[in-house]
Short mmCIF file of C-alpha atoms and ligand atoms in Angstrom, two decimals:
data_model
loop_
_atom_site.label_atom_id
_atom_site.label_comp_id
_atom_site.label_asym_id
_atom_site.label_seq_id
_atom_site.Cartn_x
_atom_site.Cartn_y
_atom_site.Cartn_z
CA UNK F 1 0.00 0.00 0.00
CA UNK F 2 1.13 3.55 -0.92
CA UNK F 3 2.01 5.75 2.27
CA UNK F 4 0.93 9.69 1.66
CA UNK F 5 4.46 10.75 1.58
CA UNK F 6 5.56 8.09 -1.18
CA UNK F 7 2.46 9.63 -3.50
CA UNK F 8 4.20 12.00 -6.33
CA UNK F 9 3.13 15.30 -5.39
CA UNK F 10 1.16 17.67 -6.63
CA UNK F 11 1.85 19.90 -9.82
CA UNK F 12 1.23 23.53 -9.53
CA UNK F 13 0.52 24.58 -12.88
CA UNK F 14 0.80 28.05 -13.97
CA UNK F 15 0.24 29.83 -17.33
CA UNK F 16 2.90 31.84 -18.03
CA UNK F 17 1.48 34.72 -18.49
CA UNK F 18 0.66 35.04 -14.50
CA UNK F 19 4.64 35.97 -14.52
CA UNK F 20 3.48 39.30 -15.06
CA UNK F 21 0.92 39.92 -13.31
CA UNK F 22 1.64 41.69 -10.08
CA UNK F 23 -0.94 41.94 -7.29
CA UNK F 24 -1.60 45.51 -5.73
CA UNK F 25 0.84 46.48 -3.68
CA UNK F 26 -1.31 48.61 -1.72
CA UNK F 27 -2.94 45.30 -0.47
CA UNK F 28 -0.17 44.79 1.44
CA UNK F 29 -0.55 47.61 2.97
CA UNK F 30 -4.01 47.53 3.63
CA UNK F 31 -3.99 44.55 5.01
CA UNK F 32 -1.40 45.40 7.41
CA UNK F 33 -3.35 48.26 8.17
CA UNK F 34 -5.92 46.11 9.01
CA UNK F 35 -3.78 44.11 11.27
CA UNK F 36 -2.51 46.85 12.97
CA UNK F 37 -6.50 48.36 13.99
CA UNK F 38 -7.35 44.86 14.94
CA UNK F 39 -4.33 45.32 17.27
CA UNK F 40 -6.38 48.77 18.81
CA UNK F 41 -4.14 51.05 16.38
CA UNK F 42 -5.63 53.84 14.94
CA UNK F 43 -5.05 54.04 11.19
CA UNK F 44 -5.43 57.32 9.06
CA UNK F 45 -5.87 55.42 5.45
CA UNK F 46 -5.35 57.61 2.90
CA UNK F 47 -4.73 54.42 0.39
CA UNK F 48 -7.78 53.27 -1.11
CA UNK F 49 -9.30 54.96 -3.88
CA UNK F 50 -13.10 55.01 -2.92
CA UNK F 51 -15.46 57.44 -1.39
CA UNK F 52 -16.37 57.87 2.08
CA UNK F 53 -19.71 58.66 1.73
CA UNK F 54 -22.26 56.01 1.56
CA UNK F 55 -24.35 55.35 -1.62
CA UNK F 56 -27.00 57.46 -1.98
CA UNK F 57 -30.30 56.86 -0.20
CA UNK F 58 -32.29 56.61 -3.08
CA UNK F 59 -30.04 54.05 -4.74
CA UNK F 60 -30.57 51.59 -1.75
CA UNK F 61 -33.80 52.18 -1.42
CA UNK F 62 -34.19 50.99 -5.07
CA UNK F 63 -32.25 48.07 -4.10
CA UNK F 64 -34.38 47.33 -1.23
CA UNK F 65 -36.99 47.66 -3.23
CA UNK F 66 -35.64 45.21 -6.07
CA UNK F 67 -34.83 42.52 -3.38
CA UNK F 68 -38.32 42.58 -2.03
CA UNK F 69 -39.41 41.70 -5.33
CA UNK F 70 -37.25 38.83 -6.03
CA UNK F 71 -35.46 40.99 -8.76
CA UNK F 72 -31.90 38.88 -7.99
CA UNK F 73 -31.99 36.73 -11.73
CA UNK F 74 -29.68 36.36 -14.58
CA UNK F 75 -30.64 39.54 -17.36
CA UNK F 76 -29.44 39.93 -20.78
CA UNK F 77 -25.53 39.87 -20.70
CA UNK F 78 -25.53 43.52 -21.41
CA UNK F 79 -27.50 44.77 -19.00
CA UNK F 80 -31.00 45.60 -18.43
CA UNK F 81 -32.80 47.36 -21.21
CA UNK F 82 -34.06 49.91 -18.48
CA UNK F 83 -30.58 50.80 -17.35
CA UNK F 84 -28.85 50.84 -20.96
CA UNK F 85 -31.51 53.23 -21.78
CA UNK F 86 -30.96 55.20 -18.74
CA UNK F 87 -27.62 55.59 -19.54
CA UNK F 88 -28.37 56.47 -22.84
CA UNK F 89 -30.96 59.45 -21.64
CA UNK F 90 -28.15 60.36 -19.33
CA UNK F 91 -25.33 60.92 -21.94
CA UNK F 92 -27.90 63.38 -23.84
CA UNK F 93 -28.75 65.31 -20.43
CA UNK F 94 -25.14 65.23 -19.02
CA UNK F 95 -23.16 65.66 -22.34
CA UNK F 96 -25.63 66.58 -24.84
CA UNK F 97 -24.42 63.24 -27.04
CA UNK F 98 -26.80 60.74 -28.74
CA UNK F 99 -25.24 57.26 -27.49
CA UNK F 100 -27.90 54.52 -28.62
CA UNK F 101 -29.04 52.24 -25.53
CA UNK F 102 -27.98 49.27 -28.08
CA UNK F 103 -23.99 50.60 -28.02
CA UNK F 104 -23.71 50.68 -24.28
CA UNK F 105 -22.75 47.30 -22.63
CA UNK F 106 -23.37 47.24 -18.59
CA UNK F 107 -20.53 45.70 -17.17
CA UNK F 108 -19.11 44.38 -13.68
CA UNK F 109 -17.74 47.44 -12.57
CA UNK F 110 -15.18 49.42 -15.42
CA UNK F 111 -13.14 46.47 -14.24
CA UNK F 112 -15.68 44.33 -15.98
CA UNK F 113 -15.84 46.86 -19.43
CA UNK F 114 -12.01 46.89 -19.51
CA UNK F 115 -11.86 43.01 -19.49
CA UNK F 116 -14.26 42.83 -22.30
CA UNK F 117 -12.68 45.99 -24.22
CA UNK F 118 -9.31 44.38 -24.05
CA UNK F 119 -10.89 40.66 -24.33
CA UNK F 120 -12.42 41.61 -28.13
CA UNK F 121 -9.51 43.64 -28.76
CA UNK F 122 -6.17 42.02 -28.17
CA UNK F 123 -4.11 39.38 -30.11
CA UNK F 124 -1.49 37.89 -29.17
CA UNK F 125 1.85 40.20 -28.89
CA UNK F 126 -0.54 42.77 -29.84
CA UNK F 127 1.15 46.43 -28.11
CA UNK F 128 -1.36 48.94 -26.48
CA UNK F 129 0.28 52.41 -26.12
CA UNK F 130 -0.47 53.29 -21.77
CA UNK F 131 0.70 56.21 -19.66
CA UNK F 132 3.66 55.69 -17.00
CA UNK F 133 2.34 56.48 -14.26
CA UNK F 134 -1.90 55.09 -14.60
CA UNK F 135 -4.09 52.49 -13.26
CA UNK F 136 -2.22 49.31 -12.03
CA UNK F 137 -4.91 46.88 -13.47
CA UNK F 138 -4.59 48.34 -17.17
CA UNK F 139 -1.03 46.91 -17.93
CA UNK F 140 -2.61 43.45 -16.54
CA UNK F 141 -5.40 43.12 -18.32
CA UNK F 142 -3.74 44.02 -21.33
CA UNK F 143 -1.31 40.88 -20.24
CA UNK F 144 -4.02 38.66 -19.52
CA UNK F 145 -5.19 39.06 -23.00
CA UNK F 146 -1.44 37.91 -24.24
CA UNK F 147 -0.82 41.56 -25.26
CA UNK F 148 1.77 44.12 -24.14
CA UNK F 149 1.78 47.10 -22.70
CA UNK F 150 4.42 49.76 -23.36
CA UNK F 151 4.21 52.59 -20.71
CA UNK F 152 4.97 55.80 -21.81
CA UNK F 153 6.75 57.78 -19.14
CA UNK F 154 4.73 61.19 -18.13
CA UNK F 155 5.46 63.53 -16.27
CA UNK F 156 4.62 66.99 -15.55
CA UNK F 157 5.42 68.76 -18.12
CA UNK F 158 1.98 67.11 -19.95
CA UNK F 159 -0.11 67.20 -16.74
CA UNK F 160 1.14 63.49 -16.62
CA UNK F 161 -1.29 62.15 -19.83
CA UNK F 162 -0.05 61.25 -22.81
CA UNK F 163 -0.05 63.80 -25.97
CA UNK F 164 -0.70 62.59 -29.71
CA UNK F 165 3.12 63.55 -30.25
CA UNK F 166 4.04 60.87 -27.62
CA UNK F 167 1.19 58.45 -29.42
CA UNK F 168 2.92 59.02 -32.40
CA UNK F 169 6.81 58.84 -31.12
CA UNK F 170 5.71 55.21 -29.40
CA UNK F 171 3.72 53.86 -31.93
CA UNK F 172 5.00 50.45 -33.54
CA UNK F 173 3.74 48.46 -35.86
CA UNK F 174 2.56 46.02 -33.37
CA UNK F 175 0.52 49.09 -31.64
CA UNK F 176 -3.08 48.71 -31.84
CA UNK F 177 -4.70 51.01 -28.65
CA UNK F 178 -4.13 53.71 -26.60
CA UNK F 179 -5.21 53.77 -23.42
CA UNK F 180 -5.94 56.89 -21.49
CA UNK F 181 -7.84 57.77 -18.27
CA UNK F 182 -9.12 61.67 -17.87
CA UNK F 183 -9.41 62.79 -14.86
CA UNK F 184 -6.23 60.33 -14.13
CA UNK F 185 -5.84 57.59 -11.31
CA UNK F 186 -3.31 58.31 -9.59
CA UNK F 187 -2.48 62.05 -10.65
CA UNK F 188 -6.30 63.47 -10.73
CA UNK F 189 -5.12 65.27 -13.73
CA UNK F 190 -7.37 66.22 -16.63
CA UNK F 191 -6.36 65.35 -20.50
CA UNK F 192 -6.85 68.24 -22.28
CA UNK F 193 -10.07 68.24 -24.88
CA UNK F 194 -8.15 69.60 -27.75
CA UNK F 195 -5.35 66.87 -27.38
CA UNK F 196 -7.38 64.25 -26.65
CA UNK F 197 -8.90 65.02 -29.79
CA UNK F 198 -5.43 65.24 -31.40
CA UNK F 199 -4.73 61.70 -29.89
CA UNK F 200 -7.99 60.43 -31.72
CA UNK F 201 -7.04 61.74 -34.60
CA UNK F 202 -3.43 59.91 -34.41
CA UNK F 203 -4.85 56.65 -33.37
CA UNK F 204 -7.47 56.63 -36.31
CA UNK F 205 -4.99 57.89 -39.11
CA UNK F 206 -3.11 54.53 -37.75
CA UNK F 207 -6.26 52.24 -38.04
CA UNK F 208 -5.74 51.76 -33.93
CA UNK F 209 -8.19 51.90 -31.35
CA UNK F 210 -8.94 54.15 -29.00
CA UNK F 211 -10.50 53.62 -24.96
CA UNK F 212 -10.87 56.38 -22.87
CA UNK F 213 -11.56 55.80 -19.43
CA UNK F 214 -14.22 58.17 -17.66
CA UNK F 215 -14.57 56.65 -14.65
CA UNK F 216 -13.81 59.70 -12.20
CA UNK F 217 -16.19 61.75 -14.61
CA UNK F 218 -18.21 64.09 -11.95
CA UNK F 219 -15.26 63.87 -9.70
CA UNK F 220 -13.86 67.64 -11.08
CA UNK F 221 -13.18 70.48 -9.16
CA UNK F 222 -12.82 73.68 -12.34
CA UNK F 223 -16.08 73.58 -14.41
CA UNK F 224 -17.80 70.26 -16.39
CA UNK F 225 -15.47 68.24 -18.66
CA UNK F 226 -16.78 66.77 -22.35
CA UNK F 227 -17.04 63.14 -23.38
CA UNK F 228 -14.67 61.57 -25.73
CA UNK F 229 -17.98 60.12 -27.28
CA UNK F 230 -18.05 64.14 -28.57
CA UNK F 231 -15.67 62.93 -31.12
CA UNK F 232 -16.51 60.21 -32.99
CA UNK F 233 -18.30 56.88 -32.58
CA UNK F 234 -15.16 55.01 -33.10
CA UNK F 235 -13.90 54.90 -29.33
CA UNK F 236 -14.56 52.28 -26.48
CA UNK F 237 -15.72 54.91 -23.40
CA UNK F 238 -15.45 53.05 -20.21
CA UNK F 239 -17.29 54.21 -17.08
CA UNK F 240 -18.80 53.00 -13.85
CA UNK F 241 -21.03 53.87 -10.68
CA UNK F 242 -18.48 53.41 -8.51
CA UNK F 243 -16.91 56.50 -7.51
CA UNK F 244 -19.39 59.72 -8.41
CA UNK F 245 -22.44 57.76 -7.64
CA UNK F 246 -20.32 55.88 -4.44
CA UNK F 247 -21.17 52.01 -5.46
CA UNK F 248 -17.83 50.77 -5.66
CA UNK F 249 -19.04 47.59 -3.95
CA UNK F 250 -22.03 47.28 -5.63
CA UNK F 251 -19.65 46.16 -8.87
CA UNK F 252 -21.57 47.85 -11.81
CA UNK F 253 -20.47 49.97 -14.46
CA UNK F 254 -20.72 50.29 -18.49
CA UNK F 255 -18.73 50.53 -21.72
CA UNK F 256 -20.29 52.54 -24.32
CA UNK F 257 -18.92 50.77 -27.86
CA UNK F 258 -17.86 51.23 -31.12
CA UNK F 259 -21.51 49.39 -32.98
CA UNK F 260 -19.94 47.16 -34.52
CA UNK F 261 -17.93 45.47 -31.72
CA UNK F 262 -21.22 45.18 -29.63
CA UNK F 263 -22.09 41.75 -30.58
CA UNK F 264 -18.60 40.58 -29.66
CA UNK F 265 -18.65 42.36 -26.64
CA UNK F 266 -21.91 40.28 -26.08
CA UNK F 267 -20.48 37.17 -26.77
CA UNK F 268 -17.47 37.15 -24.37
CA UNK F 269 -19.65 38.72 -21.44
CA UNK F 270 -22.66 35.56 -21.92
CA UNK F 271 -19.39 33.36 -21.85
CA UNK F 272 -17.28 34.92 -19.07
CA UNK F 273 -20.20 36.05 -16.52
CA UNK F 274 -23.64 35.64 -17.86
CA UNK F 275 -24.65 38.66 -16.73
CA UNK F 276 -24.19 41.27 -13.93
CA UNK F 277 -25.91 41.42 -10.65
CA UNK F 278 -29.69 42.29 -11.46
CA UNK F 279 -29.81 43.98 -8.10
CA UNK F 280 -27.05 46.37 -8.65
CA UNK F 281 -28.74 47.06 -12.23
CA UNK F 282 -31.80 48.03 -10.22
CA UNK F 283 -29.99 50.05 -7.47
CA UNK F 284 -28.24 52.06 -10.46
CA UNK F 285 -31.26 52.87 -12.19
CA UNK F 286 -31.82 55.16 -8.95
CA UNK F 287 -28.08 57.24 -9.72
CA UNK F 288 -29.85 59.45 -11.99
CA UNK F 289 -32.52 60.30 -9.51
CA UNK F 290 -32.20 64.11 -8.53
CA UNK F 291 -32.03 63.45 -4.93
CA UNK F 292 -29.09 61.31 -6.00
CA UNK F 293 -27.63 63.42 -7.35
CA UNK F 294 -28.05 66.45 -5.43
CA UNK F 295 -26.18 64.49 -2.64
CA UNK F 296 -23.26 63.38 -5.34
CA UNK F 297 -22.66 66.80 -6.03
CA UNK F 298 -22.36 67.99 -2.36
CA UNK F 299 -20.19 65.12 -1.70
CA UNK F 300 -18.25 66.36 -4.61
CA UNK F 301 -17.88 69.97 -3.18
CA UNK F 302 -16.84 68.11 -0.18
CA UNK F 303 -13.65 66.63 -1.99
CA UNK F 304 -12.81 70.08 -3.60
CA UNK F 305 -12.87 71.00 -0.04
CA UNK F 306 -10.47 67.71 1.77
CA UNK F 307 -8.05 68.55 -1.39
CA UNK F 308 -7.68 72.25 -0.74
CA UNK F 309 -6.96 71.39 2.42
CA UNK F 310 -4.78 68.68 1.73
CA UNK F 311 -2.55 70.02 -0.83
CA UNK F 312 -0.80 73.04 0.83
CA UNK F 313 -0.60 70.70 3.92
CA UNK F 314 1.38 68.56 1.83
CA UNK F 315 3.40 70.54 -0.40
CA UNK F 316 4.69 72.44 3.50
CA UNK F 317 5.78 68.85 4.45
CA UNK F 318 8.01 68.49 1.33
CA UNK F 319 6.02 66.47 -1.13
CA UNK F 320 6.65 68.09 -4.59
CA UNK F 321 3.16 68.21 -6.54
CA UNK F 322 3.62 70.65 -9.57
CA UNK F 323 0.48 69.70 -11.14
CA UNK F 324 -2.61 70.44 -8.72
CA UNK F 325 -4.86 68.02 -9.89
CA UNK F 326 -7.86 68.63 -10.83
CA UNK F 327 -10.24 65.42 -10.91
CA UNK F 328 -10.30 62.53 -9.37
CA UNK F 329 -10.01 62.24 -5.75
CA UNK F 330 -6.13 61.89 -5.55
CA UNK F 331 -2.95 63.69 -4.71
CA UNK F 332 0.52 62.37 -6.85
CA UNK F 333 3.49 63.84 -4.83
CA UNK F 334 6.82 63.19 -5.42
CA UNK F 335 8.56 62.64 -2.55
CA UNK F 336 12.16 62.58 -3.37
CA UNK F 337 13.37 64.88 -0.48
CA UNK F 338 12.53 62.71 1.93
CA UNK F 339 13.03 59.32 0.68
CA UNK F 340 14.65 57.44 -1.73
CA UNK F 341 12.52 54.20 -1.99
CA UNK F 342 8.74 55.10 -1.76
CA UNK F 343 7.55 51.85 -1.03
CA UNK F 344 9.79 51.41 1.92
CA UNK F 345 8.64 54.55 2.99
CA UNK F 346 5.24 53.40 2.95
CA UNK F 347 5.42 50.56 5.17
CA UNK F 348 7.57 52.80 7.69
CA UNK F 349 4.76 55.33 7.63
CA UNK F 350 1.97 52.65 8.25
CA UNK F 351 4.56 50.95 11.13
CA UNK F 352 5.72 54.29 13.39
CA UNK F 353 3.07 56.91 12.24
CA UNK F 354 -0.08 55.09 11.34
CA UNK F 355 -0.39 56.44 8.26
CA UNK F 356 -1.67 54.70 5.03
CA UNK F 357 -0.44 55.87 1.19
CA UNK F 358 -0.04 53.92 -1.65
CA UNK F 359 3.29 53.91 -3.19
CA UNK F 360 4.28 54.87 -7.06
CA UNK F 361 5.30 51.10 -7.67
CA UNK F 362 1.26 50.50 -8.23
CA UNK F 363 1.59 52.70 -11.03
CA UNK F 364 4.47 51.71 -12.93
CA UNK F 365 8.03 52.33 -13.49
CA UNK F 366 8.65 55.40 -13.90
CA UNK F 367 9.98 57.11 -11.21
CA UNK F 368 8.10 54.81 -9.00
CA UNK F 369 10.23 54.99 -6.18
CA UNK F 370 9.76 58.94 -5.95
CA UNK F 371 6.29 59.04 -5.54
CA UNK F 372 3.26 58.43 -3.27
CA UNK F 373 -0.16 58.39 -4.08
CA UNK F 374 -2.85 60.24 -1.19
CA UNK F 375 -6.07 59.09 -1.57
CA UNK F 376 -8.34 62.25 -0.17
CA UNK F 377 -12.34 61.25 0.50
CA UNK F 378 -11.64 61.53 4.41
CA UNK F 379 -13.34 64.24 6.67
CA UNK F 380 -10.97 67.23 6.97
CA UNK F 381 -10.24 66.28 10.89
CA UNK F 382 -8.84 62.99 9.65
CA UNK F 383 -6.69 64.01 7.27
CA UNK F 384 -5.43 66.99 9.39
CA UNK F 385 -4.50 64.03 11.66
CA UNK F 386 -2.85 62.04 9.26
CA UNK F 387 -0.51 65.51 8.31
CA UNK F 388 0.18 65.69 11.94
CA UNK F 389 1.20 62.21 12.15
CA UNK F 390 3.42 62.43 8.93
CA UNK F 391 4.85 65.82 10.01
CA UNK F 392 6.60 64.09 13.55
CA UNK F 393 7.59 61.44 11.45
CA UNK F 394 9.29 63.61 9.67
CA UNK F 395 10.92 65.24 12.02
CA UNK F 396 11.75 62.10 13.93
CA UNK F 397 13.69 61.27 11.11
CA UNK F 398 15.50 64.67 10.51
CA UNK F 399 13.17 66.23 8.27
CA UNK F 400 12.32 69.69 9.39
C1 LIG P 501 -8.81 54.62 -13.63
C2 LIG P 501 -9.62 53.49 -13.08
N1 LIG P 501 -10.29 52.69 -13.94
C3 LIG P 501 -11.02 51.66 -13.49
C4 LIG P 501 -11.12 51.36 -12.14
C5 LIG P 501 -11.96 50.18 -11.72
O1 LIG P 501 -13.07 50.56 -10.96
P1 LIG P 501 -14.47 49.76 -10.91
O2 LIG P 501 -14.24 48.41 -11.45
O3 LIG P 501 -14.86 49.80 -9.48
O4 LIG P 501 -15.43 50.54 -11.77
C6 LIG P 501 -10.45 52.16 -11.21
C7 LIG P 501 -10.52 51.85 -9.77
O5 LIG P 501 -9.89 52.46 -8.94
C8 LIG P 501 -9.68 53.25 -11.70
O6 LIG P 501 -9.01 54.06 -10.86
#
């Protein structure tokens, strides 16, 4: 008779392309917070990128609602035809574009419209063009997909975005999308309407693609900003509930598509997931409700108000931010003067002062190690704690 120990063991199988795929680092980091309050440590967490505020009443009243009635089924894979036409009524009120209720896809969260974006997109080797620093997930869904993403380094100088010259200067014959986010995670920094425009314009003349993420659309603190779905039909516009409308748990958000990719788009989303969660569906149809978003909009001026605060508090501590940023609900700061490894720096700050950032290496490579990324929905009284906290670090370590 075989003993346990003389059975060959098990093989661990994994595809290759998981190689490449890096988790969040700010995981780390939040679960160590975690650790540390379970221990009866205060944390100020300035690391993960969601609101404070609760959803909106009417939302989860609609979701009450919706669970009362036994509204918890499988839908079409694309979403409810009440909430794709929602949408669709919503882009003409909010934007003043026509976007057909047939070319919008409801999706798991962006998270969900980026899988199926680059899912329909991407062949194998296949290069999409990304900005050095942007969202972590982007260069690994891209990967997933057995394409590659080349990160153009930003800085500054362009607001951190890209610009159709650096489009044009990356571009390869293996390029086949650009990728661009506006406001920006992590720099809250707005891409320009005339250069986006420029950027289309480059990306058609090379037969590529274009997605523009929208997701912290609402989340902008100097007048309205325009949809890329101004200029053309062409682009994949990627969007979600999560952070104007405060459902980032409720995992529901939309892609609005090029028509002729929406029956692929279909396809993959019947095969992946089946559909999304009715019951979010139903909850969102209660974003556009006035009430809703009469409360989004003060918890908007709220923001404006934690990063006015937060940004001179910063910049007196030594973080260098030479773009204020103007969406999102972020603060980039470069914090070369007082450290030389930012993600070191991180876990010191969590350890001695309590204090939870995210560090550049999320982001990219670029310059990684300079940079931290503040994540701002707190009440004003917390975050003045967390710049008292960071300011006798500081000092505890010679920094005056
Ligand atoms: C730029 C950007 N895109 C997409 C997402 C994904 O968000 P969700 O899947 O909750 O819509 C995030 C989340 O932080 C983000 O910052």
């Amino acid at each position: 008779m075989n003993r346990p120990d003389s059975l060959p063991q098990t093989t661990h199988r994994l595809a290759a392309r998981m190689a490449a795929i890096e988790p969040f680092h700010v995981v780390a980091l939040v679960t160590r917070a975690k650790a540390l309050e379970a221990q009866g440590r205060n944390i100020v967490n300035m690391v993960i990128g969601e609101p404070d505020f609760p959803t909106p009443e009417p939302i989860v009243r609609a979701a009450a609602h919706a669970l009362q009635t036994g509204q918890v089924r499988y839908t079409p894979s694309l979403g409810t035809p009440a909430l794709r036409e929602a949408l669709s009524a919503w882009y003409h009120t909010r934007y003043g574009v026509q976007v057909p209720a047939e070319r919008i896809a409801v999706t798991t969260g962006s998270s969900g419209a980026l899988l199926l974006t680059t899912g329909v997109l991407l062949s194998p080797g296949d290069q999409v063009l990304t900005a050095d620093p942007s969202y972590p997930a982007n260069r690994h869904f891209v990967r997933a997909m057995e394409g590659e993403s080349v990160g153009i380094p930003v800085d500054a100088s362009t607001d951190y975005q890209l610009t159709a010259e650096l489009v044009e200067r990356h571009w390869t014959p293996r390029t086949i999308a650009v990728m661009v986010a506006s406001p920006a995670n992590p720099t809250g920094t707005l891409l320009p309407f005339d250069e986006l425009a420029r950027i289309h314009a480059a990306v058609r003349r090379r037969r590529g693609v274009l997605i523009v993420d929208e997701i912290y659309h609402g989340l902008t603190y100097g007048g309205a900003v325009r949809s890329a779905l101004e200029l053309g039909d062409d682009i994949f516009v990627i969007n979600s509930f999560s952070k104007y409308f405060c459902m980032t748990g409720w995992r529901v958000g939309w892609a609005v598509l090029p028509a002729d990719y929406v029956g692929d788009v279909e396809k993959l989303a019947q095969n992946l997931y089946i559909s999304n969660p009715e019951l979010s569906m139903q909850a969102a149809l209660a974003a556009f409700h006035p009430d809703t978003l009469a409360q989004c909009e003060r918890n908007r001026a709220a923001y404006q108000a934690q990063r006015d605060f937060l940004l001179p508090e910063l910049r007196r501590l030594g973080f260098e931010i030479p773009v204020t940023p103007q969406g999102a609900f972020y603060v980039y700061a470069n914090c070369a003067r007082l450290t030389g490894e930012s993600y070191a720096f991180c876990l010191d700050l969590l350890e001695r002062a309590g204090v939870a950032v995210a560090p550049g290496i999320d982001f990219g490579t670029h310059r990684a190690a300079e940079h931290v990324r503040f994540s701002y929905p707190k009440p004003i009284p917390v975050l003045a704690e967390g710049v008292r906290r960071i300011r006798d670090y500081l000092q505890q370590r010679g920094h005056s």
